[in-house]
């Protein structure tokens, strides 16, 4: 029944009020009340009929009073009429009404999996359950109100709940019990219709013995269950997509049936410190996320999925990736930080989807060589890899390097890198940063101009920048302005129009300096190097970066002021600036650079 038709029916059923000077106002008031009744009925003719018969002929105050009552409790006549059909059902059918609603068209499930039910049906179901035991909520078959749940649990009734779990299991779709005290689920536990099982931070030592039919199971969450020692055979959970086992510190192994699950997409095992091996000879068809971070005793690893997008092995004892690693062609994020990894396979360069590679955190002490990087890698974090000597990171020609889109290449404190690797990193920094500027040409943004100083210390340094960090003690020669002070005077008066620039900056950081500050006068532009650089510096380090926010601000200055000062302000007092460089990059400067690099390549090929 449509909303408008329902309102008209209510009006026809109501006695006409006596017309007087206030008639228009009264009609409007009754119209609003009719709207409330129709909203409450939500399209159920039976509800509308009962309410119309009850309210007809009464004053406005009666309507308002009755409608207010309905907010907390269904009207008795409505409830009685609606429950007639419920009590005509046998016990099995009544259970279906209270648990299996979709098949009876009593609930709807939208395309985005949003479940909804008519409010009146929900009210009736709640009232039916409430009538099971008005005084003692613990005797009811279902609990949903937090106050009732507290009353039921404040005395020790866990054994009752366990029995109830067993009794209701045949119909249960969803179980969520944070901190469940049971050591295992009841022996006769049947979960054929179970879809989601969430028992985080539980006391579970095992779920159950044997193999159960779990064909409808999609998600299992046992994270933080520190006493869990084993997993059951899950081979019949053929639709399982998500398995959370993070923080299960007593878990020694995972059942091999997991690797036969064709639909498993996400497997979390972080912090499983008793886990030593995770191997499989088969390629998992759907696994896209595998987290083994802080499995600090894991030594053997060989799990491959052609759909893997994120693999995390931080702080493990894994020394090598499996030989078939190249088949993970969809891999986007690889975290080996703090692991015992000794080398990366040369096939790494073929992983065209790889965007992020982490091999840092002070303890990749065995990694000596990095192969050529995949072409579209955006971030390489190799900070503190002190054993790293060779980085065969970059293709030989400028044209190939111009295909890259690097944003963060970090070799801070990699003090054993050989000279050839440092030269290659420096050249790649020049090519990528100038090319990055060209791809992300700054445009006038008045909000950035006006709020630059206000946001200078607060904005995320990775938000709009590209940065290279590597060992070195001098500003690279290719930067136009260079100094050993903490400020530079930029003069653009001789630049050819159009006067629109981006600015690349270089900082050389170390542990000693003449500490000549010299640039505190008013009118200088202040910029910070960034905490993410300053926190990690232990020896002479070169940092070359492009910051779009600062570049836009400086460009706005350059439109009206050909000569100005840029001053560096370290955030940390422990970091000393040993060199400072700036290069304004215009369209013409970019073209000249490309010509120069092409000439270099041709000379290199000739020789």
Coordinates of C-alpha atoms in Angstrom, one line a residue:
X1 CA 0.0 0.0 0.0
X2 CA 1.4 3.4 -1.0
X3 CA 2.1 6.1 1.6
X4 CA -0.5 8.5 0.0
X5 CA -3.2 5.9 -0.3
X6 CA -2.7 4.9 3.4
X7 CA -3.0 8.5 4.5
X8 CA -6.3 9.0 2.5
X9 CA -7.8 5.8 4.0
X10 CA -7.1 7.1 7.5
X11 CA -8.8 10.4 6.7
X12 CA -11.9 8.6 5.4
X13 CA -12.1 6.4 8.5
X14 CA -11.9 9.4 10.9
X15 CA -15.1 11.3 11.9
X16 CA -15.1 14.7 10.3
X17 CA -14.3 17.4 12.8
X18 CA -16.7 20.3 13.3
X19 CA -15.8 23.1 10.9
X20 CA -14.8 26.3 12.7
X21 CA -12.3 29.1 12.3
X22 CA -9.6 26.8 13.4
X23 CA -10.5 24.0 10.9
X24 CA -7.4 24.5 8.6
X25 CA -5.1 24.3 11.6
X26 CA -6.8 21.1 12.9
X27 CA -6.7 19.5 9.5
X28 CA -3.0 20.1 9.3
X29 CA -2.5 18.6 12.8
X30 CA -4.5 15.5 11.9
X31 CA -2.6 15.2 8.7
X32 CA 0.7 15.2 10.6
X33 CA -0.7 12.5 12.9
X34 CA -1.9 10.4 9.9
X35 CA 1.7 10.6 8.6
X36 CA 3.0 9.2 11.9
X37 CA 0.5 6.3 11.8
X38 CA 1.4 5.5 8.2
X39 CA 5.1 5.6 9.1
X40 CA 4.5 3.2 12.0
X41 CA 2.5 0.8 9.8
X42 CA 5.2 0.8 7.1
X43 CA 3.0 -0.6 4.4
X44 CA 1.3 -3.5 6.4
X45 CA -2.5 -3.2 5.7
X46 CA -3.3 -5.3 8.8
X47 CA -1.4 -2.8 11.1
X48 CA -3.0 0.2 9.4
X49 CA -6.5 -1.3 9.7
X50 CA -6.2 -2.1 13.4
X51 CA -4.7 1.4 14.2
X52 CA -7.3 3.2 12.1
X53 CA -10.2 1.4 13.9
X54 CA -8.7 2.3 17.3
X55 CA -8.0 5.9 16.7
X56 CA -11.0 6.9 14.6
X57 CA -13.2 9.5 16.3
X58 CA -10.7 10.4 19.0
X59 CA -9.2 13.7 19.8
X60 CA -5.8 14.8 18.8
X61 CA -4.5 14.3 22.3
X62 CA -5.6 10.7 22.3
X63 CA -3.9 10.1 18.9
X64 CA -0.6 11.6 20.2
X65 CA -0.8 9.5 23.5
X66 CA -1.4 6.2 21.7
X67 CA 1.3 6.8 19.1
X68 CA 3.8 7.6 21.9
X69 CA 2.9 4.3 23.6
X70 CA 3.6 2.4 20.4
X71 CA 7.2 3.6 20.4
X72 CA 8.0 1.2 23.3
X73 CA 5.4 -1.6 22.9
X74 CA 3.3 -2.8 20.1
X75 CA -0.4 -2.0 20.5
X76 CA -2.2 -5.0 22.1
X77 CA -4.7 -5.4 19.3
X78 CA -2.0 -5.1 16.7
X79 CA 0.1 -7.6 18.6
X80 CA -2.8 -10.0 19.2
X81 CA -3.8 -10.0 15.6
X82 CA -0.3 -10.5 14.3
X83 CA 0.5 -13.2 16.8
X84 CA -2.5 -15.3 15.8
X85 CA -0.6 -16.4 12.7
X86 CA 2.5 -17.1 14.8
X87 CA 0.7 -19.4 17.3
X88 CA -1.0 -21.3 14.5
X89 CA 2.5 -22.5 13.5
X90 CA 4.0 -25.7 15.0
X91 CA 7.1 -25.4 17.2
X92 CA 9.5 -26.0 14.3
X93 CA 7.8 -23.3 12.2
X94 CA 7.9 -20.9 15.1
X95 CA 11.7 -21.4 15.4
X96 CA 11.9 -20.7 11.6
X97 CA 10.0 -17.5 12.1
X98 CA 12.4 -16.4 14.8
X99 CA 15.6 -17.5 13.0
X100 CA 15.1 -18.2 9.3
X101 CA 13.3 -15.1 8.1
X102 CA 14.6 -14.5 4.6
X103 CA 12.9 -17.5 3.1
X104 CA 9.6 -16.3 4.4
X105 CA 10.1 -12.8 3.0
X106 CA 10.1 -11.4 6.5
X107 CA 13.5 -9.8 6.0
X108 CA 15.2 -8.3 2.9
X109 CA 18.9 -8.4 2.0
X110 CA 20.0 -5.5 -0.2
X111 CA 22.7 -5.8 -2.9
X112 CA 25.3 -4.4 -0.4
X113 CA 24.3 -7.1 2.1
X114 CA 22.3 -4.7 4.4
X115 CA 19.7 -6.8 6.2
X116 CA 16.4 -5.1 7.1
X117 CA 13.1 -6.2 8.7
X118 CA 9.8 -4.5 9.2
X119 CA 9.8 -2.8 12.6
X120 CA 6.4 -4.3 13.6
X121 CA 7.6 -7.8 12.9
X122 CA 10.7 -7.2 14.9
X123 CA 8.6 -5.7 17.8
X124 CA 6.3 -8.7 17.7
X125 CA 9.2 -11.2 17.7
X126 CA 10.8 -9.4 20.7
X127 CA 7.5 -9.4 22.6
X128 CA 7.0 -13.1 22.0
X129 CA 10.5 -13.9 23.4
X130 CA 9.9 -11.4 26.3
X131 CA 6.8 -13.3 27.3
X132 CA 8.7 -16.5 27.7
X133 CA 10.0 -15.1 31.0
X134 CA 9.1 -11.6 31.9
X135 CA 10.9 -11.6 35.3
X136 CA 14.0 -13.6 34.5
X137 CA 15.7 -12.8 31.2
X138 CA 18.1 -15.7 31.7
X139 CA 15.2 -18.1 31.0
X140 CA 14.5 -16.7 27.6
X141 CA 15.6 -18.4 24.4
X142 CA 17.2 -15.3 23.0
X143 CA 18.8 -12.1 24.4
X144 CA 19.4 -8.8 22.6
X145 CA 19.0 -6.1 25.2
X146 CA 22.3 -5.2 27.0
X147 CA 20.5 -4.8 30.4
X148 CA 18.9 -8.2 30.0
X149 CA 22.2 -9.8 28.9
X150 CA 23.9 -8.4 32.0
X151 CA 21.2 -9.7 34.3
X152 CA 21.5 -13.2 32.7
X153 CA 25.3 -13.2 33.0
X154 CA 26.0 -11.5 36.3
X155 CA 25.7 -14.8 38.1
X156 CA 27.7 -17.8 36.8
X157 CA 25.5 -19.3 34.1
X158 CA 28.1 -20.1 31.6
X159 CA 27.3 -23.8 31.6
X160 CA 23.7 -22.9 30.7
X161 CA 25.0 -20.8 27.8
X162 CA 27.2 -23.6 26.6
X163 CA 24.2 -26.0 26.6
X164 CA 22.1 -23.3 24.9
X165 CA 24.8 -23.0 22.2
X166 CA 24.6 -26.7 21.6
X167 CA 20.8 -26.6 21.5
X168 CA 20.6 -23.7 19.1
X169 CA 23.5 -24.7 16.9
X170 CA 21.4 -26.4 14.2
X171 CA 19.9 -23.0 13.3
X172 CA 22.7 -20.6 14.2
X173 CA 24.2 -18.5 11.4
X174 CA 26.4 -16.1 13.5
X175 CA 28.3 -16.7 16.8
X176 CA 30.2 -13.8 18.3
X177 CA 31.6 -14.3 21.9
X178 CA 34.5 -12.1 22.9
X179 CA 36.6 -13.7 25.6
X180 CA 34.7 -17.0 25.5
X181 CA 35.8 -19.0 28.6
X182 CA 35.2 -22.5 27.0
X183 CA 38.2 -24.7 26.2
X184 CA 36.3 -26.1 23.2
X185 CA 32.9 -26.0 21.7
X186 CA 30.4 -28.7 22.9
X187 CA 31.1 -32.2 21.7
X188 CA 27.8 -32.4 19.8
X189 CA 28.1 -29.0 18.3
X190 CA 26.6 -28.9 14.9
X191 CA 27.3 -25.9 12.7
X192 CA 26.1 -26.9 9.2
X193 CA 24.4 -23.5 8.8
X194 CA 27.0 -21.4 10.5
X195 CA 28.3 -18.5 8.4
X196 CA 30.5 -16.5 10.8
X197 CA 32.3 -17.7 13.9
X198 CA 33.9 -15.0 16.0
X199 CA 35.6 -16.1 19.3
X200 CA 38.5 -13.5 19.7
X201 CA 40.5 -13.5 22.9
X202 CA 38.9 -16.8 23.9
X203 CA 40.1 -19.5 26.3
X204 CA 39.9 -22.1 23.4
X205 CA 42.5 -24.8 23.2
X206 CA 40.8 -26.4 20.3
X207 CA 37.5 -25.9 18.4
X208 CA 36.4 -29.5 18.1
X209 CA 37.6 -33.0 17.2
X210 CA 37.1 -34.6 13.8
X211 CA 35.7 -33.1 10.5
X212 CA 32.5 -31.2 10.5
X213 CA 30.3 -30.1 7.6
X214 CA 30.9 -26.4 7.4
X215 CA 29.8 -25.7 3.9
X216 CA 28.3 -22.3 4.8
X217 CA 31.2 -21.0 6.9
X218 CA 32.7 -17.8 5.4
X219 CA 34.7 -16.3 8.3
X220 CA 36.4 -17.5 11.4
X221 CA 38.0 -15.2 14.0
X222 CA 40.1 -16.8 16.8
X223 CA 42.6 -13.9 17.1
X224 CA 44.2 -13.4 20.5
X225 CA 43.2 -16.9 21.7
X226 CA 46.6 -17.5 23.4
X227 CA 45.8 -21.1 24.5
X228 CA 44.8 -22.3 21.1
X229 CA 47.1 -25.2 20.2
X230 CA 45.6 -26.7 17.1
X231 CA 43.1 -26.2 14.3
X232 CA 40.6 -28.9 13.2
X233 CA 40.4 -30.3 9.8
X234 CA 38.6 -27.6 7.8
X235 CA 38.5 -29.4 4.5
X236 CA 34.7 -29.2 4.4
X237 CA 34.6 -25.5 4.9
X238 CA 34.7 -25.1 1.2
X239 CA 33.4 -21.5 1.2
X240 CA 35.7 -20.2 3.9
X241 CA 37.1 -16.8 2.8
X242 CA 38.7 -15.2 6.0
X243 CA 40.6 -16.9 8.8
X244 CA 42.0 -14.7 11.7
X245 CA 44.5 -16.4 13.9
X246 CA 46.7 -13.4 14.9
X247 CA 48.1 -13.5 18.4
X248 CA 47.5 -17.3 18.8
X249 CA 50.9 -17.6 20.5
X250 CA 50.5 -21.3 21.4
X251 CA 49.6 -22.4 17.9
X252 CA 52.3 -24.8 16.7
X253 CA 51.0 -25.5 13.2
X254 CA 48.1 -24.9 10.9
X255 CA 46.1 -27.9 9.6
X256 CA 47.1 -28.7 6.0
X257 CA 43.5 -28.7 5.0
X258 CA 43.7 -24.9 5.0
X259 CA 45.8 -25.0 1.8
X260 CA 43.0 -26.9 0.0
X261 CA 40.4 -24.1 0.5
X262 CA 39.8 -22.7 -2.9
X263 CA 38.0 -19.6 -1.7
X264 CA 40.3 -18.5 1.2
X265 CA 41.3 -14.9 0.6
X266 CA 42.7 -13.7 3.9
X267 CA 44.9 -15.5 6.4
X268 CA 46.2 -13.7 9.5
X269 CA 48.9 -15.4 11.6
X270 CA 50.8 -12.4 13.0
X271 CA 52.3 -13.0 16.4
X272 CA 52.0 -16.8 16.2
X273 CA 55.4 -17.1 18.0
X274 CA 55.2 -20.9 18.3
X275 CA 54.8 -21.4 14.5
X276 CA 58.0 -22.6 12.9
X277 CA 56.8 -23.8 9.5
X278 CA 54.2 -22.7 6.9
X279 CA 54.7 -24.7 3.7
X280 CA 52.5 -25.9 0.9
X281 CA 53.2 -27.6 -2.5
X282 CA 50.0 -26.3 -4.1
X283 CA 49.2 -22.8 -5.3
X284 CA 46.3 -21.3 -3.4
X285 CA 43.7 -20.1 -5.9
X286 CA 42.2 -17.1 -4.1
X287 CA 44.6 -16.1 -1.2
X288 CA 45.3 -12.4 -1.6
X289 CA 46.5 -11.4 1.9
X290 CA 48.9 -13.3 4.2
X291 CA 50.2 -11.8 7.4
X292 CA 53.0 -13.6 9.3
X293 CA 54.5 -10.5 11.0
X294 CA 56.3 -11.2 14.3
X295 CA 56.2 -15.0 13.9
X296 CA 59.6 -14.8 15.3
X297 CA 60.4 -18.5 15.1
X298 CA 59.2 -19.1 11.6
X299 CA 62.1 -20.4 9.5
X300 CA 60.4 -22.3 6.6
X301 CA 58.0 -20.6 4.3
X302 CA 56.7 -21.6 0.9
X303 CA 53.1 -20.5 0.3
X304 CA 52.3 -19.3 -3.2
X305 CA 49.1 -17.8 -4.6
X306 CA 48.7 -16.3 -8.1
X307 CA 46.2 -13.8 -6.5
X308 CA 48.5 -12.7 -3.6
X309 CA 48.4 -8.9 -3.2
X310 CA 50.0 -8.4 0.2
X311 CA 52.6 -10.6 1.9
X312 CA 54.0 -9.7 5.4
X313 CA 57.0 -11.5 6.8
X314 CA 58.3 -8.8 9.2
X315 CA 60.5 -10.0 12.1
X316 CA 60.5 -13.7 11.0
X317 CA 63.5 -16.0 10.6
X318 CA 62.8 -16.7 6.9
X319 CA 66.0 -16.6 5.0
X320 CA 64.8 -17.0 1.4
X321 CA 61.6 -16.7 -0.6
X322 CA 60.3 -19.8 -2.4
X323 CA 61.7 -20.5 -5.9
X324 CA 58.3 -20.1 -7.4
X325 CA 57.9 -16.6 -6.0
X326 CA 57.6 -15.1 -9.5
X327 CA 54.2 -16.7 -9.9
X328 CA 52.8 -14.1 -7.5
X329 CA 52.3 -11.7 -10.3
X330 CA 49.6 -9.7 -8.6
X331 CA 51.7 -8.9 -5.5
X332 CA 51.5 -5.2 -4.6
X333 CA 53.0 -5.1 -1.0
X334 CA 56.0 -7.1 0.3
X335 CA 57.2 -6.6 3.9
X336 CA 60.4 -8.3 4.9
X337 CA 61.4 -5.8 7.5
X338 CA 63.6 -7.1 10.3
X339 CA 63.6 -10.6 8.8
X340 CA 66.6 -12.9 8.3
X341 CA 66.2 -12.7 4.5
X342 CA 69.6 -13.1 2.8
X343 CA 68.7 -12.4 -0.8
X344 CA 65.8 -11.6 -3.1
X345 CA 65.2 -13.6 -6.3
X346 CA 66.2 -12.0 -9.6
X347 CA 62.6 -12.7 -10.7
X348 CA 61.5 -9.8 -8.4
X349 CA 61.9 -7.5 -11.4
X350 CA 59.1 -9.3 -13.2
X351 CA 56.5 -8.5 -10.6
X352 CA 54.9 -5.6 -12.5
X353 CA 52.2 -5.0 -9.9
X354 CA 54.7 -4.6 -6.9
X355 CA 54.4 -1.1 -5.5
X356 CA 55.9 -1.3 -1.9
X357 CA 59.0 -3.2 -0.7
X358 CA 60.1 -3.0 2.9
X359 CA 63.4 -4.5 4.0
X360 CA 64.3 -2.2 6.9
X361 CA 64.0 -2.0 10.7
X362 CA 67.5 -2.4 11.9
X363 CA 67.8 -6.1 11.6
X364 CA 67.9 -7.3 8.0
X365 CA 71.5 -8.1 8.9
X366 CA 71.9 -10.8 6.3
X367 CA 70.8 -9.0 3.2
X368 CA 73.8 -8.2 1.0
X369 CA 72.4 -7.6 -2.5
X370 CA 69.2 -6.1 -4.0
X371 CA 68.3 -7.1 -7.6
X372 CA 66.8 -4.8 -10.2
X373 CA 63.6 -3.4 -8.9
X374 CA 60.2 -3.9 -10.6
X375 CA 59.4 -1.1 -13.0
X376 CA 56.4 0.4 -11.2
X377 CA 57.7 0.1 -7.6
X378 CA 56.8 3.3 -5.8
X379 CA 58.4 2.7 -2.3
X380 CA 61.6 0.9 -1.3
X381 CA 62.5 1.2 2.4
X382 CA 65.9 -0.3 3.1
X383 CA 66.8 1.9 6.0
X384 CA 69.4 0.4 8.4
X385 CA 70.4 -2.5 6.1
X386 CA 74.0 -2.2 7.1
X387 CA 75.1 -5.4 5.4
X388 CA 73.8 -4.2 2.1
X389 CA 76.7 -3.8 -0.4
X390 CA 75.3 -3.9 -3.9
X391 CA 72.1 -2.5 -5.2
X392 CA 71.5 -3.4 -8.9
X393 CA 68.3 -1.5 -8.7
X394 CA 67.9 0.4 -11.9
X395 CA 67.7 -0.2 -15.7
X396 CA 70.6 1.2 -17.7
X397 CA 69.0 3.7 -20.0
X398 CA 67.3 6.9 -19.2
X399 CA 64.2 6.0 -21.3
X400 CA 63.6 2.9 -19.1
X401 CA 64.1 4.9 -15.9
X402 CA 61.7 7.6 -17.2
X403 CA 59.0 4.8 -17.2
X404 CA 59.3 4.6 -13.4
X405 CA 57.3 6.6 -10.9
X406 CA 59.3 6.3 -7.7
X407 CA 58.1 8.2 -4.6
X408 CA 60.2 7.0 -1.7
X409 CA 63.6 5.3 -2.0
X410 CA 65.3 5.1 1.4
X411 CA 68.8 3.8 2.0
X412 CA 69.5 5.7 5.2
X413 CA 72.4 4.2 7.3
X414 CA 73.3 1.7 4.6
X415 CA 76.9 2.6 5.1
X416 CA 78.4 -0.3 3.3
X417 CA 77.0 0.4 -0.1
X418 CA 79.7 0.3 -2.8
X419 CA 80.6 3.4 -4.9
X420 CA 78.9 2.1 -8.1
X421 CA 75.6 1.5 -6.2
X422 CA 75.7 5.0 -4.7
X423 CA 76.3 6.6 -8.1
X424 CA 73.4 4.6 -9.6
X425 CA 71.1 5.6 -6.7
X426 CA 72.1 9.3 -7.2
X427 CA 71.4 9.2 -10.9
X428 CA 68.1 7.5 -10.4
X429 CA 67.2 10.1 -7.8
X430 CA 67.9 12.9 -10.3
X431 CA 65.9 11.2 -13.2
X432 CA 63.0 10.2 -11.0
X433 CA 62.6 13.4 -9.1
X434 CA 62.8 15.7 -12.2
X435 CA 60.4 13.3 -14.0
X436 CA 58.1 13.2 -10.9
X437 CA 58.0 17.0 -11.0
X438 CA 57.0 17.0 -14.6
X439 CA 54.3 14.4 -14.0
X440 CA 52.9 16.2 -11.0
X441 CA 53.3 19.8 -12.1
X442 CA 52.2 22.1 -9.3
X443 CA 49.1 24.3 -9.9
X444 CA 48.2 27.5 -8.1
X445 CA 46.3 26.6 -4.9
X446 CA 45.4 29.7 -2.8
X447 CA 44.6 27.5 0.2
X448 CA 48.1 26.2 0.2
X449 CA 49.5 29.7 -0.1
X450 CA 47.5 31.1 2.7
X451 CA 47.9 28.2 5.1
X452 CA 51.4 27.1 4.3
X453 CA 53.0 28.2 7.6
X454 CA 50.0 27.1 9.6
X455 CA 50.2 23.5 8.2
X456 CA 54.0 23.4 7.8
X457 CA 54.6 21.2 10.9
X458 CA 51.4 19.2 10.9
X459 CA 50.8 17.8 7.4
X460 CA 51.8 14.3 6.5
X461 CA 55.3 14.5 4.9
X462 CA 54.4 11.6 2.5
X463 CA 51.2 13.3 1.4
X464 CA 52.6 15.1 -1.6
X465 CA 56.3 14.4 -2.0
X466 CA 58.9 12.2 -3.5
X467 CA 62.1 11.6 -1.6
X468 CA 65.5 9.7 -2.0
X469 CA 67.7 9.1 1.0
X470 CA 71.2 7.5 0.7
X471 CA 74.7 7.8 2.2
X472 CA 76.7 10.8 1.1
X473 CA 78.5 14.0 2.3
X474 CA 78.0 16.5 -0.5
X475 CA 75.1 18.1 -2.4
X476 CA 74.9 16.5 -5.8
X477 CA 76.4 18.6 -8.6
X478 CA 73.2 18.7 -10.7
X479 CA 71.4 21.0 -8.2
X480 CA 71.6 24.6 -9.3
X481 CA 72.0 26.3 -5.9
X482 CA 74.3 24.8 -3.3
X483 CA 75.6 26.0 0.1
X484 CA 76.9 24.7 3.4
X485 CA 74.7 27.2 5.3
X486 CA 71.1 26.7 6.3
X487 CA 69.7 29.2 3.8
X488 CA 69.9 30.0 0.1
X489 CA 69.1 33.1 -1.9
X490 CA 67.2 32.2 -5.0
X491 CA 67.4 34.6 -8.0
X492 CA 65.0 34.0 -10.9
X493 CA 65.3 37.4 -12.5
X494 CA 67.1 36.0 -15.6
X495 CA 64.7 33.1 -16.1
X496 CA 62.7 33.1 -19.4
X497 CA 59.0 33.3 -19.2
X498 CA 56.6 31.7 -18.3
X499 CA 57.8 32.0 -14.7
X500 CA 56.3 28.8 -13.3
X501 CA 58.5 26.5 -11.4
X502 CA 58.7 23.4 -9.2
X503 CA 61.5 23.2 -6.6
X504 CA 63.7 20.2 -5.7
X505 CA 65.6 20.3 -2.4
X506 CA 68.6 18.6 -1.1
X507 CA 69.8 18.3 2.5
X508 CA 73.1 16.8 3.6
X509 CA 72.8 15.7 7.2
X510 CA 75.6 14.7 9.6
X511 CA 76.9 14.9 13.1
X512 CA 79.2 17.9 13.0
X513 CA 79.1 21.4 11.4
X514 CA 80.3 25.0 11.8
X515 CA 76.8 25.7 12.9
X516 CA 76.7 29.0 11.0
X517 CA 73.0 29.9 11.1
X518 CA 73.2 33.3 9.3
X519 CA 69.7 33.4 7.9
X520 CA 67.2 34.5 10.6
X521 CA 66.1 37.8 9.1
X522 CA 62.5 38.4 8.2
X523 CA 61.3 37.6 4.6
X524 CA 62.8 34.2 4.3
X525 CA 60.7 31.1 3.4
X526 CA 60.9 28.4 6.1
X527 CA 60.8 24.7 5.3
X528 CA 61.3 21.6 7.4
X529 CA 63.3 18.5 6.3
X530 CA 60.8 16.1 7.9
X531 CA 60.9 14.0 11.0
X532 CA 60.8 10.8 9.0
X533 CA 64.3 11.7 7.8
X534 CA 65.8 13.2 10.9
X535 CA 64.9 10.4 13.3
X536 CA 67.0 7.8 11.5
X537 CA 70.2 9.6 10.6
X538 CA 73.4 8.1 12.2
X539 CA 76.0 9.1 9.6
X540 CA 76.5 11.5 6.7
X541 CA 73.3 11.2 4.6
X542 CA 72.0 12.9 1.4
X543 CA 68.3 13.5 1.2
X544 CA 66.8 14.8 -2.1
X545 CA 63.1 15.5 -2.2
X546 CA 60.2 17.3 -3.9
X547 CA 57.5 18.7 -1.7
X548 CA 54.5 19.9 -3.7
X549 CA 53.1 22.0 -0.9
X550 CA 56.3 24.0 -0.5
X551 CA 56.8 24.1 -4.2
X552 CA 53.4 25.7 -4.8
X553 CA 54.0 28.2 -2.1
X554 CA 57.4 29.2 -3.5
X555 CA 56.0 29.4 -7.0
X556 CA 53.4 31.9 -5.8
X557 CA 56.3 34.0 -4.4
X558 CA 58.2 33.7 -7.7
X559 CA 55.3 35.3 -9.6
X560 CA 55.8 38.6 -7.8
X561 CA 59.3 38.4 -6.4
X562 CA 62.3 37.3 -8.5
X563 CA 64.7 37.1 -5.5
X564 CA 63.9 35.5 -2.2
X565 CA 65.5 33.5 0.6
X566 CA 64.8 29.8 1.6
X567 CA 65.8 28.8 5.1
X568 CA 65.9 25.3 6.5
X569 CA 64.6 24.6 10.0
X570 CA 65.5 21.1 11.4
X571 CA 62.8 19.8 13.7
X572 CA 65.3 17.8 15.8
X573 CA 68.2 19.5 17.6
X574 CA 70.2 16.3 17.2
X575 CA 70.5 16.7 13.4
X576 CA 73.1 19.0 11.9
X577 CA 72.8 20.4 8.4
X578 CA 76.1 20.1 6.5
X579 CA 74.8 21.1 3.1
X580 CA 71.7 22.5 1.4
X581 CA 70.8 22.6 -2.3
X582 CA 67.8 23.8 -4.4
X583 CA 66.9 23.5 -8.1
X584 CA 64.0 25.4 -9.7
X585 CA 62.6 23.2 -12.4
X586 CA 60.6 24.8 -15.3
X587 CA 59.2 23.2 -18.4
X588 CA 62.3 24.4 -20.4
X589 CA 64.6 23.0 -17.8
X590 CA 62.9 19.6 -18.0
X591 CA 63.3 19.6 -21.8
X592 CA 67.0 20.4 -21.5
X593 CA 67.5 17.7 -18.9
X594 CA 65.9 15.0 -21.2
X595 CA 68.1 16.1 -24.1
X596 CA 71.2 15.9 -21.9
X597 CA 70.2 12.4 -20.7
X598 CA 69.5 11.2 -24.3
X599 CA 73.0 12.4 -25.3
X600 CA 74.5 10.6 -22.3
X601 CA 72.8 7.4 -23.3
X602 CA 74.0 7.6 -26.9
X603 CA 77.6 8.3 -25.8
X604 CA 77.4 5.3 -23.4
X605 CA 76.2 3.0 -26.2
X606 CA 78.9 4.3 -28.6
X607 CA 81.6 3.4 -26.2

